[in-house]
CSV table of C-alpha atoms and ligand atoms in Angstrom, one decimal:
chain,number,residue,atom,x,y,z
A,124,UNK,CA,0.0,0.0,0.0
A,125,UNK,CA,1.3,3.5,-0.8
A,126,UNK,CA,1.4,6.1,1.9
A,127,UNK,CA,-0.9,9.0,0.9
A,128,UNK,CA,1.5,11.7,2.0
A,129,UNK,CA,5.2,11.8,1.4
A,130,UNK,CA,7.3,12.8,4.5
A,131,UNK,CA,8.9,16.2,4.7
A,132,UNK,CA,11.7,16.6,2.2
A,133,UNK,CA,15.3,16.2,3.3
A,134,UNK,CA,17.7,19.1,2.5
A,135,UNK,CA,18.9,19.3,-1.0
A,136,UNK,CA,21.8,17.0,-1.8
A,137,UNK,CA,25.2,18.4,-2.6
A,138,UNK,CA,25.8,15.4,-4.7
A,139,UNK,CA,26.8,15.8,-8.3
A,140,UNK,CA,24.1,15.6,-10.9
A,141,UNK,CA,25.5,12.5,-12.5
A,142,UNK,CA,24.3,10.6,-9.4
A,143,UNK,CA,20.9,10.5,-11.1
A,144,UNK,CA,22.0,7.6,-13.1
A,145,UNK,CA,23.1,5.6,-10.1
A,146,UNK,CA,21.1,2.8,-8.5
A,147,UNK,CA,19.0,3.7,-5.6
A,148,UNK,CA,21.2,2.2,-3.0
A,149,UNK,CA,24.1,4.3,-4.2
A,150,UNK,CA,22.2,7.6,-3.9
A,151,UNK,CA,23.1,9.4,-0.7
A,152,UNK,CA,20.3,11.9,-0.9
A,153,UNK,CA,17.3,9.6,-1.2
A,154,UNK,CA,14.8,9.7,1.6
A,155,UNK,CA,15.1,6.0,2.2
A,156,UNK,CA,12.0,5.3,4.3
A,157,UNK,CA,9.6,6.9,1.9
A,158,UNK,CA,11.3,5.4,-1.1
A,159,UNK,CA,11.4,2.0,0.3
A,160,UNK,CA,7.6,2.2,1.1
A,161,UNK,CA,6.9,2.4,-2.7
A,162,UNK,CA,6.7,-0.6,-5.0
A,163,UNK,CA,10.1,-1.2,-6.7
A,164,UNK,CA,11.1,-2.4,-10.1
A,165,UNK,CA,14.7,-2.9,-11.1
A,166,UNK,CA,13.9,-1.6,-14.5
A,167,UNK,CA,15.8,-1.7,-17.8
A,168,UNK,CA,16.6,2.0,-17.0
A,169,UNK,CA,19.9,2.3,-15.0
A,170,UNK,CA,18.1,3.5,-11.9
A,171,UNK,CA,15.3,1.6,-10.2
A,172,UNK,CA,11.8,2.7,-10.9
A,173,UNK,CA,9.4,3.3,-8.0
A,174,UNK,CA,5.6,3.3,-8.4
A,175,UNK,CA,4.1,6.5,-7.2
A,176,UNK,CA,0.5,7.4,-7.7
A,177,UNK,CA,0.1,5.1,-10.6
A,178,UNK,CA,3.3,6.0,-12.5
A,179,UNK,CA,6.8,4.4,-12.6
A,180,UNK,CA,9.3,7.1,-11.7
A,181,UNK,CA,13.1,6.8,-11.6
A,182,UNK,CA,13.9,6.9,-7.9
A,183,UNK,CA,16.0,10.0,-8.2
A,184,UNK,CA,13.3,12.2,-9.7
A,185,UNK,CA,10.7,11.6,-6.9
A,186,UNK,CA,12.4,14.1,-4.7
A,187,UNK,CA,12.6,16.9,-7.3
A,188,UNK,CA,9.0,16.2,-8.4
A,189,UNK,CA,7.8,16.5,-4.8
A,190,UNK,CA,9.9,19.6,-4.2
A,191,UNK,CA,8.5,21.1,-7.4
A,192,UNK,CA,4.9,20.2,-6.3
A,193,UNK,CA,5.6,22.0,-3.0
A,194,UNK,CA,7.3,25.1,-4.4
A,195,UNK,CA,6.6,25.8,-8.0
A,196,UNK,CA,4.4,28.8,-8.6
A,197,UNK,CA,3.1,28.9,-12.1
A,198,UNK,CA,2.6,32.2,-13.8
A,199,UNK,CA,-0.2,32.6,-16.4
A,200,UNK,CA,2.4,33.4,-19.0
A,201,UNK,CA,4.4,30.2,-18.4
A,202,UNK,CA,4.6,27.5,-21.1
A,203,UNK,CA,5.3,23.9,-20.1
A,204,UNK,CA,6.6,21.5,-22.8
A,205,UNK,CA,5.4,18.1,-21.6
A,206,UNK,CA,6.6,14.8,-23.1
A,207,UNK,CA,7.0,11.2,-22.2
A,208,UNK,CA,10.8,10.7,-22.4
A,209,UNK,CA,12.0,10.3,-26.0
A,210,UNK,CA,9.0,11.8,-27.8
A,211,UNK,CA,10.9,14.6,-29.4
A,212,UNK,CA,11.4,16.9,-26.5
A,213,UNK,CA,14.7,18.4,-27.8
A,214,UNK,CA,13.2,19.2,-31.2
A,215,UNK,CA,10.1,20.9,-29.8
A,216,UNK,CA,12.1,22.7,-27.1
A,217,UNK,CA,14.2,24.3,-29.8
A,218,UNK,CA,11.1,25.3,-31.8
A,219,UNK,CA,9.3,26.6,-28.8
A,220,UNK,CA,12.3,28.8,-27.8
A,221,UNK,CA,12.8,30.0,-31.4
A,222,UNK,CA,9.1,30.8,-31.7
A,223,UNK,CA,8.5,32.8,-28.6
A,224,UNK,CA,11.8,34.7,-29.0
A,225,UNK,CA,11.5,35.3,-32.7
A,226,UNK,CA,11.2,39.0,-32.5
A,227,UNK,CA,14.5,39.3,-30.6
A,228,UNK,CA,16.4,37.4,-33.2
A,229,UNK,CA,14.8,38.5,-36.4
A,230,UNK,CA,17.6,40.5,-38.1
A,231,UNK,CA,20.7,38.9,-39.5
A,232,UNK,CA,22.9,40.5,-36.8
A,233,UNK,CA,21.0,39.2,-33.8
A,234,UNK,CA,20.5,35.8,-35.6
A,235,UNK,CA,24.3,35.3,-35.3
A,236,UNK,CA,24.0,35.4,-31.5
A,237,UNK,CA,21.0,33.1,-31.4
A,238,UNK,CA,21.2,31.1,-28.2
A,239,UNK,CA,20.4,27.9,-30.1
A,240,UNK,CA,23.7,28.2,-31.8
A,241,UNK,CA,25.6,27.8,-28.6
A,242,UNK,CA,23.2,26.0,-26.2
A,243,UNK,CA,21.4,22.7,-26.3
A,244,UNK,CA,17.6,23.2,-26.4
A,245,UNK,CA,17.4,21.5,-23.0
A,246,UNK,CA,19.3,24.3,-21.4
A,247,UNK,CA,17.0,26.9,-23.0
A,248,UNK,CA,13.8,25.1,-21.9
A,249,UNK,CA,15.0,23.6,-18.6
A,250,UNK,CA,13.2,20.6,-17.1
A,251,UNK,CA,11.5,21.3,-13.8
A,252,UNK,CA,12.4,17.9,-12.3
A,253,UNK,CA,15.4,16.8,-14.3
A,254,UNK,CA,17.2,20.2,-13.9
A,255,UNK,CA,15.8,23.0,-11.8
A,256,UNK,CA,14.4,21.2,-8.8
A,257,UNK,CA,17.1,18.6,-9.0
A,258,UNK,CA,19.7,21.2,-8.5
A,259,UNK,CA,18.0,23.3,-5.9
A,260,UNK,CA,15.2,23.1,-3.4
A,261,UNK,CA,13.8,26.4,-4.4
A,262,UNK,CA,15.4,27.8,-7.6
A,263,UNK,CA,14.9,31.5,-8.2
A,264,UNK,CA,12.5,31.3,-11.1
A,265,UNK,CA,10.9,34.6,-10.5
A,266,UNK,CA,13.9,36.4,-12.0
A,267,UNK,CA,13.2,34.7,-15.4
A,268,UNK,CA,11.7,37.0,-18.1
A,269,UNK,CA,8.3,36.0,-19.3
A,270,UNK,CA,7.2,33.9,-21.0
A,271,UNK,CA,9.1,31.3,-19.0
A,272,UNK,CA,9.6,28.0,-20.8
A,273,UNK,CA,9.9,24.8,-18.9
A,274,UNK,CA,10.1,21.2,-19.8
A,275,UNK,CA,8.7,18.3,-17.8
A,276,UNK,CA,8.0,14.6,-18.1
A,277,UNK,CA,5.6,14.6,-15.2
A,278,UNK,CA,2.3,12.9,-15.8
A,279,UNK,CA,-0.7,15.2,-15.7
A,280,UNK,CA,-1.9,14.0,-12.3
A,281,UNK,CA,1.5,14.8,-10.8
A,282,UNK,CA,1.8,18.4,-12.0
A,283,UNK,CA,2.0,21.0,-9.3
A,284,UNK,CA,-1.4,22.3,-8.3
A,285,UNK,CA,-0.4,25.8,-9.3
A,286,UNK,CA,0.1,24.6,-12.9
A,287,UNK,CA,-3.4,23.3,-13.0
A,288,UNK,CA,-4.9,26.3,-11.3
A,289,UNK,CA,-3.2,29.0,-13.4
A,290,UNK,CA,-3.8,29.9,-17.0
A,291,UNK,CA,-0.4,28.8,-18.0
A,292,UNK,CA,-0.2,26.7,-21.2
A,293,UNK,CA,0.8,23.1,-21.6
A,294,UNK,CA,2.2,21.8,-24.9
A,295,UNK,CA,2.1,18.0,-25.0
A,296,UNK,CA,4.2,16.2,-27.7
A,297,UNK,CA,3.3,12.6,-28.2
A,298,UNK,CA,5.2,10.0,-30.3
A,299,UNK,CA,4.3,6.7,-31.7
A,300,UNK,CA,5.0,4.2,-28.9
A,301,UNK,CA,7.1,1.9,-31.1
A,302,UNK,CA,9.5,4.7,-32.1
A,303,UNK,CA,9.4,6.0,-28.6
A,304,UNK,CA,10.3,2.7,-27.2
A,305,UNK,CA,13.2,2.2,-29.6
A,306,UNK,CA,14.6,5.6,-29.0
A,307,UNK,CA,14.4,5.0,-25.2
A,308,UNK,CA,16.1,1.6,-25.7
A,309,UNK,CA,19.0,3.3,-27.5
A,310,UNK,CA,19.3,5.9,-24.8
A,311,UNK,CA,19.4,3.3,-22.1
A,312,UNK,CA,22.2,1.5,-24.0
A,313,UNK,CA,24.2,4.8,-24.0
A,314,UNK,CA,24.0,4.9,-20.3
A,315,UNK,CA,25.3,1.4,-19.8
A,316,UNK,CA,29.0,0.7,-19.3
A,317,UNK,CA,30.5,-0.4,-22.7
A,318,UNK,CA,31.7,-3.7,-21.4
A,319,UNK,CA,28.1,-4.7,-20.5
A,320,UNK,CA,26.9,-4.4,-24.2
A,321,UNK,CA,23.4,-3.7,-25.3
A,322,UNK,CA,20.5,-4.7,-23.1
A,323,UNK,CA,18.3,-7.3,-25.0
A,324,UNK,CA,15.5,-5.4,-26.7
A,325,UNK,CA,13.0,-8.2,-26.0
A,326,UNK,CA,13.6,-7.9,-22.2
A,327,UNK,CA,13.0,-4.1,-22.4
A,328,UNK,CA,9.9,-4.6,-24.6
A,329,UNK,CA,8.3,-6.9,-22.0
A,330,UNK,CA,8.8,-4.2,-19.4
A,331,UNK,CA,7.7,-1.4,-21.6
A,332,UNK,CA,4.5,-3.2,-22.5
A,333,UNK,CA,3.8,-3.8,-18.8
A,334,UNK,CA,4.1,-0.1,-18.2
A,335,UNK,CA,7.6,-0.2,-16.8
A,336,UNK,CA,9.3,2.8,-18.3
A,337,UNK,CA,10.4,6.1,-16.9
A,338,UNK,CA,7.2,8.1,-16.2
A,339,UNK,CA,5.2,5.1,-17.6
A,340,UNK,CA,3.0,3.5,-18.3
A,341,UNK,CA,3.6,5.3,-21.6
A,342,UNK,CA,-0.1,5.1,-22.6
A,343,UNK,CA,-1.4,6.4,-19.3
A,344,UNK,CA,1.0,9.4,-19.6
A,345,UNK,CA,-0.4,10.2,-23.1
A,346,UNK,CA,-4.0,9.6,-22.1
A,347,UNK,CA,-3.8,12.0,-19.2
A,348,UNK,CA,-2.8,14.9,-21.4
A,349,UNK,CA,-5.0,13.9,-24.3
A,350,UNK,CA,-8.0,14.0,-22.0
A,351,UNK,CA,-6.9,17.3,-20.6
A,352,UNK,CA,-6.5,18.7,-24.1
A,353,UNK,CA,-10.1,17.7,-24.9
A,354,UNK,CA,-11.5,19.2,-21.7
A,355,UNK,CA,-9.3,22.4,-21.8
A,356,UNK,CA,-8.3,23.0,-25.4
A,357,UNK,CA,-7.2,26.6,-24.5
A,358,UNK,CA,-4.8,25.2,-21.9
A,359,UNK,CA,-3.5,22.0,-23.3
A,360,UNK,CA,-2.3,21.5,-26.9
A,361,UNK,CA,-1.8,17.9,-28.0
A,362,UNK,CA,0.7,17.5,-30.8
A,363,UNK,CA,2.4,14.5,-32.3
A,364,UNK,CA,6.0,14.0,-33.6
A,365,UNK,CA,4.6,12.3,-36.7
A,366,UNK,CA,2.3,15.3,-37.5
A,367,UNK,CA,5.4,17.6,-37.0
A,368,UNK,CA,7.3,15.5,-39.5
A,369,UNK,CA,4.5,15.4,-42.1
A,370,UNK,CA,3.5,19.0,-41.9
A,371,UNK,CA,5.8,21.1,-39.7
A,372,UNK,CA,4.7,24.4,-41.2
A,373,UNK,CA,1.1,23.8,-40.2
A,374,UNK,CA,2.0,22.5,-36.8
A,375,UNK,CA,4.3,25.4,-35.9
A,376,UNK,CA,1.6,27.9,-36.9
A,377,UNK,CA,-0.9,25.9,-34.8
A,378,UNK,CA,1.5,26.1,-31.9
A,379,UNK,CA,2.0,29.9,-32.4
A,380,UNK,CA,-1.8,30.4,-32.5
A,381,UNK,CA,-2.3,28.3,-29.3
A,382,UNK,CA,0.4,30.4,-27.5
A,383,UNK,CA,-1.3,33.6,-28.5
A,384,UNK,CA,1.6,34.7,-30.7
A,385,UNK,CA,0.3,34.0,-34.2
A,386,UNK,CA,2.5,34.7,-37.2
A,387,UNK,CA,1.6,38.0,-38.9
A,388,UNK,CA,1.3,38.4,-42.7
A,389,UNK,CA,4.7,40.0,-43.0
A,390,UNK,CA,6.4,37.2,-41.0
A,391,UNK,CA,4.8,34.6,-43.2
A,392,UNK,CA,5.8,36.5,-46.3
A,393,UNK,CA,9.4,36.8,-44.9
A,394,UNK,CA,9.6,33.0,-44.4
A,395,UNK,CA,9.8,33.2,-40.6
A,396,UNK,CA,8.2,29.8,-40.1
A,397,UNK,CA,10.6,28.2,-42.6
A,398,UNK,CA,13.5,29.9,-40.8
A,399,UNK,CA,12.5,28.5,-37.5
A,400,UNK,CA,12.1,25.0,-38.9
A,401,UNK,CA,15.4,25.2,-40.6
A,402,UNK,CA,17.2,26.4,-37.5
A,403,UNK,CA,15.6,23.6,-35.4
A,404,UNK,CA,16.0,20.8,-38.0
A,405,UNK,CA,17.8,17.7,-37.0
A,406,UNK,CA,20.4,18.4,-39.6
A,407,UNK,CA,21.1,21.9,-38.4
A,408,UNK,CA,21.1,21.2,-34.7
A,409,UNK,CA,23.4,18.2,-35.1
A,410,UNK,CA,25.9,20.2,-37.2
A,411,UNK,CA,26.4,22.6,-34.3
A,412,UNK,CA,29.5,22.1,-32.2
A,413,UNK,CA,27.5,22.5,-29.0
A,414,UNK,CA,25.4,19.5,-29.9
A,415,UNK,CA,28.3,17.5,-31.3
A,416,UNK,CA,30.7,17.7,-28.4
A,417,UNK,CA,29.1,19.9,-25.7
A,418,UNK,CA,27.5,19.0,-22.5
A,419,UNK,CA,24.2,20.0,-20.9
A,420,UNK,CA,24.3,22.1,-17.7
A,421,UNK,CA,23.1,18.9,-16.1
A,422,UNK,CA,26.1,17.0,-17.2
A,423,UNK,CA,24.8,14.8,-20.0
A,424,UNK,CA,26.5,14.8,-23.4
A,425,UNK,CA,24.5,17.0,-25.7
A,426,UNK,CA,24.7,14.4,-28.5
A,427,UNK,CA,22.8,11.8,-26.5
A,428,UNK,CA,19.6,13.7,-27.5
A,429,UNK,CA,20.2,13.3,-31.2
A,430,UNK,CA,20.2,9.9,-33.0
A,431,UNK,CA,18.2,9.5,-36.2
A,432,UNK,CA,15.1,11.6,-35.7
A,433,UNK,CA,12.9,9.6,-38.1
A,434,UNK,CA,9.5,8.1,-38.1
A,435,UNK,CA,9.3,4.3,-38.4
A,436,UNK,CA,12.8,3.6,-37.2
A,437,UNK,CA,11.4,0.9,-34.9
A,438,UNK,CA,11.2,-1.5,-37.8
A,439,UNK,CA,15.0,-1.5,-38.0
A,440,UNK,CA,15.2,-3.0,-34.5
A,441,UNK,CA,12.0,-4.9,-33.8
A,442,UNK,CA,10.4,-7.8,-35.6
A,443,UNK,CA,6.8,-7.4,-36.9
A,444,UNK,CA,5.6,-9.6,-34.0
A,445,UNK,CA,7.3,-7.3,-31.5
A,446,UNK,CA,5.7,-4.3,-33.2
A,447,UNK,CA,2.3,-6.0,-33.0
A,448,UNK,CA,2.8,-6.6,-29.3
A,449,UNK,CA,3.1,-2.8,-28.8
A,450,UNK,CA,0.2,-2.2,-31.2
A,451,UNK,CA,-2.0,-4.6,-29.1
A,452,UNK,CA,-1.3,-2.8,-25.9
A,453,UNK,CA,-2.0,0.6,-27.6
A,454,UNK,CA,-5.3,-0.6,-29.0
A,455,UNK,CA,-6.4,-1.9,-25.6
A,456,UNK,CA,-5.3,1.1,-23.7
A,457,UNK,CA,-6.6,3.7,-26.1
A,458,UNK,CA,-9.9,2.0,-26.7
A,459,UNK,CA,-12.7,4.5,-26.3
A,460,UNK,CA,-10.4,7.5,-26.0
A,461,UNK,CA,-10.8,8.6,-29.6
A,462,UNK,CA,-7.0,8.8,-29.9
A,463,UNK,CA,-5.2,6.9,-32.6
A,464,UNK,CA,-1.4,6.6,-32.6
B,296,LIG,P1,14.2,13.5,-23.9
B,296,LIG,O1,12.8,13.3,-23.7
B,296,LIG,O2,15.1,12.7,-23.0
B,296,LIG,O3,14.6,15.0,-23.8
B,296,LIG,P2,13.9,13.5,-26.7
B,296,LIG,O4,14.5,14.8,-27.2
B,296,LIG,O5,12.4,13.5,-26.6
B,296,LIG,O6,14.6,13.1,-25.4
B,296,LIG,O7,14.2,12.3,-27.6
B,296,LIG,C1,15.3,12.3,-28.5
B,296,LIG,C2,14.7,11.8,-29.8
B,296,LIG,O8,14.3,13.0,-30.5
B,296,LIG,C3,15.7,11.1,-30.7
B,296,LIG,O9,14.9,10.2,-31.5
B,296,LIG,P3,15.5,8.9,-32.1
B,296,LIG,O10,16.2,8.1,-31.0
B,296,LIG,O11,14.4,8.1,-32.7
B,296,LIG,O12,16.5,9.3,-33.2
B,296,LIG,C4,16.3,12.2,-31.4
B,296,LIG,O13,17.0,11.8,-32.6
B,296,LIG,C5,15.1,13.0,-31.8
B,296,LIG,N1,15.4,14.4,-32.2
B,296,LIG,C6,16.2,15.3,-31.5
B,296,LIG,N2,16.3,16.4,-32.2
B,296,LIG,C7,15.4,16.3,-33.3
B,296,LIG,C8,15.1,17.2,-34.3
B,296,LIG,N3,15.6,18.4,-34.5
B,296,LIG,N4,14.2,16.7,-35.2
B,296,LIG,C9,13.6,15.5,-35.1
B,296,LIG,N5,14.0,14.6,-34.2
B,296,LIG,C10,14.8,15.0,-33.2
């Protein structure tokens, strides 16, 4: 049984951020009694997963999530980019940043100093739980100029109350579960020591289909935001990676409209949408030194967030039967929701 209330949070840990990829028993900061009261799964992810209020969370993000729930004060002008891990966060973070800051970097001189040229999109749209509240108990976010852009992988039901109560906007990006799974599997392999080799994909698939993935079950994560987008279309925008690939121009305009900063006639004539898409394209971002050899402020290699960036890549790693297994869960889980992936 899960305790309904977590205990008071311990003081922030001075431990380096790379600790987040350690196993639970090696984490000095964890609040052990609370953690050990939650169902545990030694997942295919390097850290253990703990079940908290219906979702499997890497042990080390429970504390930042709870801290964020306690402290984060949403502002009506805030924009939260929400994803299940590996749904295209990096891409949409870049687009979001370029979109809301487009007036600042519209001429050729300011374009040369565009922050996307020297920073990974994750540092421009920092994650609440993987960055800000992991580093500090109460980061000074009031100093940030509006609109503040944040990323999060938190399920809808775990968002801080202030996010739900305020008029801030949520942009949810969803990706086909087969590509999402394969992208996650590759990422997990990057985190493993080389001598251990790749973790068998079949083993990971079994766990993924049982809901055991970071912030999973994947389907419950998606459904939480899909439902919210139907109920509150002015607050939650539901987008997909695949739509972005098929018609990025339409999707970026849709995003701008939703955020209340639609493109004007002149901007459209001047090719502003195309410029943003070019700047944030996989080809452009991966050609930048910062993304080839730089590191995020949280310590990860920037290039971990870029691999192939394609739709349907799952078929290069999974058999048709494995794909059908995911399709089966998707059909079952999404039944009656009106959502097709
Ligand atoms: P995160 O949730 O941990 O931040 P996220 O950015 O969602 O990771 O996932 C990375 C995926 O987005 C990778 O997919 P792949 O493994 O299937 O290749 C990565 O290649 C893809 N990606 C990153 N940047 C772009 C981009 N500019 N355009 C398209 N896809 C991208």
